[in-house]
Each structure stands twice: as structure tokens, then as C-alpha cells.
Coordinates of C-alpha atoms in Angstrom, one line a residue:
X1 CA 49.5 -22.3 17.0
X2 CA 47.1 -19.5 15.7
X3 CA 47.9 -15.9 16.4
X4 CA 45.3 -13.4 15.2
X5 CA 46.5 -10.1 14.4
X6 CA 44.4 -6.9 14.6
X7 CA 45.8 -4.6 12.1
X8 CA 43.1 -1.9 13.0
X9 CA 44.5 -1.5 16.6
X10 CA 47.2 1.0 17.6
X11 CA 49.1 -1.8 19.3
X12 CA 52.2 -2.7 17.2
X13 CA 52.2 -6.0 15.6
X14 CA 55.3 -7.2 17.3
X15 CA 53.6 -6.3 20.6
X16 CA 50.5 -8.4 19.7
X17 CA 52.8 -11.3 18.7
X18 CA 54.6 -11.1 22.0
X19 CA 51.4 -11.1 24.1
X20 CA 50.0 -13.8 22.5
X21 CA 53.1 -16.0 22.8
X22 CA 53.5 -14.9 26.5
X23 CA 50.0 -15.9 27.2
X24 CA 50.7 -19.4 25.7
X25 CA 53.8 -19.7 27.8
X26 CA 52.3 -18.4 31.1
X27 CA 49.1 -20.5 30.4
X28 CA 51.3 -23.6 30.0
X29 CA 50.3 -24.2 26.5
X30 CA 53.9 -23.9 25.3
X31 CA 56.0 -26.0 27.5
X32 CA 59.7 -25.2 28.4
X33 CA 61.9 -26.5 25.5
X34 CA 59.4 -26.3 23.0
X35 CA 60.7 -24.7 19.8
X36 CA 59.0 -21.6 18.5
X37 CA 58.5 -21.4 14.7
X38 CA 61.4 -19.9 12.7
X39 CA 61.1 -16.2 12.3
X40 CA 60.7 -16.4 8.4
X41 CA 58.2 -19.2 8.9
X42 CA 55.9 -17.3 11.4
X43 CA 56.3 -14.0 9.7
X44 CA 55.1 -15.8 6.4
X45 CA 52.1 -17.3 8.1
X46 CA 51.2 -14.1 9.7
X47 CA 51.7 -11.9 6.7
X48 CA 54.2 -9.7 8.5
X49 CA 57.8 -8.6 8.0
X50 CA 60.3 -11.1 9.7
X51 CA 61.6 -8.1 11.7
X52 CA 58.2 -7.9 13.4
X53 CA 58.4 -11.5 14.7
X54 CA 62.1 -11.1 15.5
X55 CA 61.2 -7.9 17.8
X56 CA 58.6 -10.3 19.3
X57 CA 60.8 -13.0 20.2
X58 CA 63.7 -10.7 21.4
X59 CA 61.3 -9.1 24.0
X60 CA 60.2 -12.7 25.1
X61 CA 64.0 -13.5 25.6
X62 CA 64.4 -10.2 27.5
X63 CA 61.5 -10.9 29.8
X64 CA 63.3 -14.4 30.5
X65 CA 60.6 -16.4 28.8

């Protein structure tokens, strides 16, 4: 799973991650039951703080995804 972040945009990084994952889910590329990477692992891959990934994941859960 490749997530490209645009740090020059005014859109927060957590929101960019959330939107990307949401798109993968709604497009059927992430099937129900597929485990997402651990927050630490994804944060390290993306070069962001773990809290940023946690916020994105929490928003997905709040949206029922």
C-alpha cells in the first residue's frame, strides 16, 4: 500500500492518510477483514508521527470503515 503525502498542501497529513485509506476501502481494494499496518509501522513508512496515523485510523473507525 503506497500512500503519497503532499506536505505542501494545507490539508493535514492525518486527513490525507484517512482519505487515501477510505478510497481504498470504498473502491474494494481493501477488503473487509484485511488488517491495516500497525500505526508505528505506517508512521515510519510515511515519515510521520505515530499520532498522525492514529488520528487517521480513529476517523476511519468513527465513520464505520
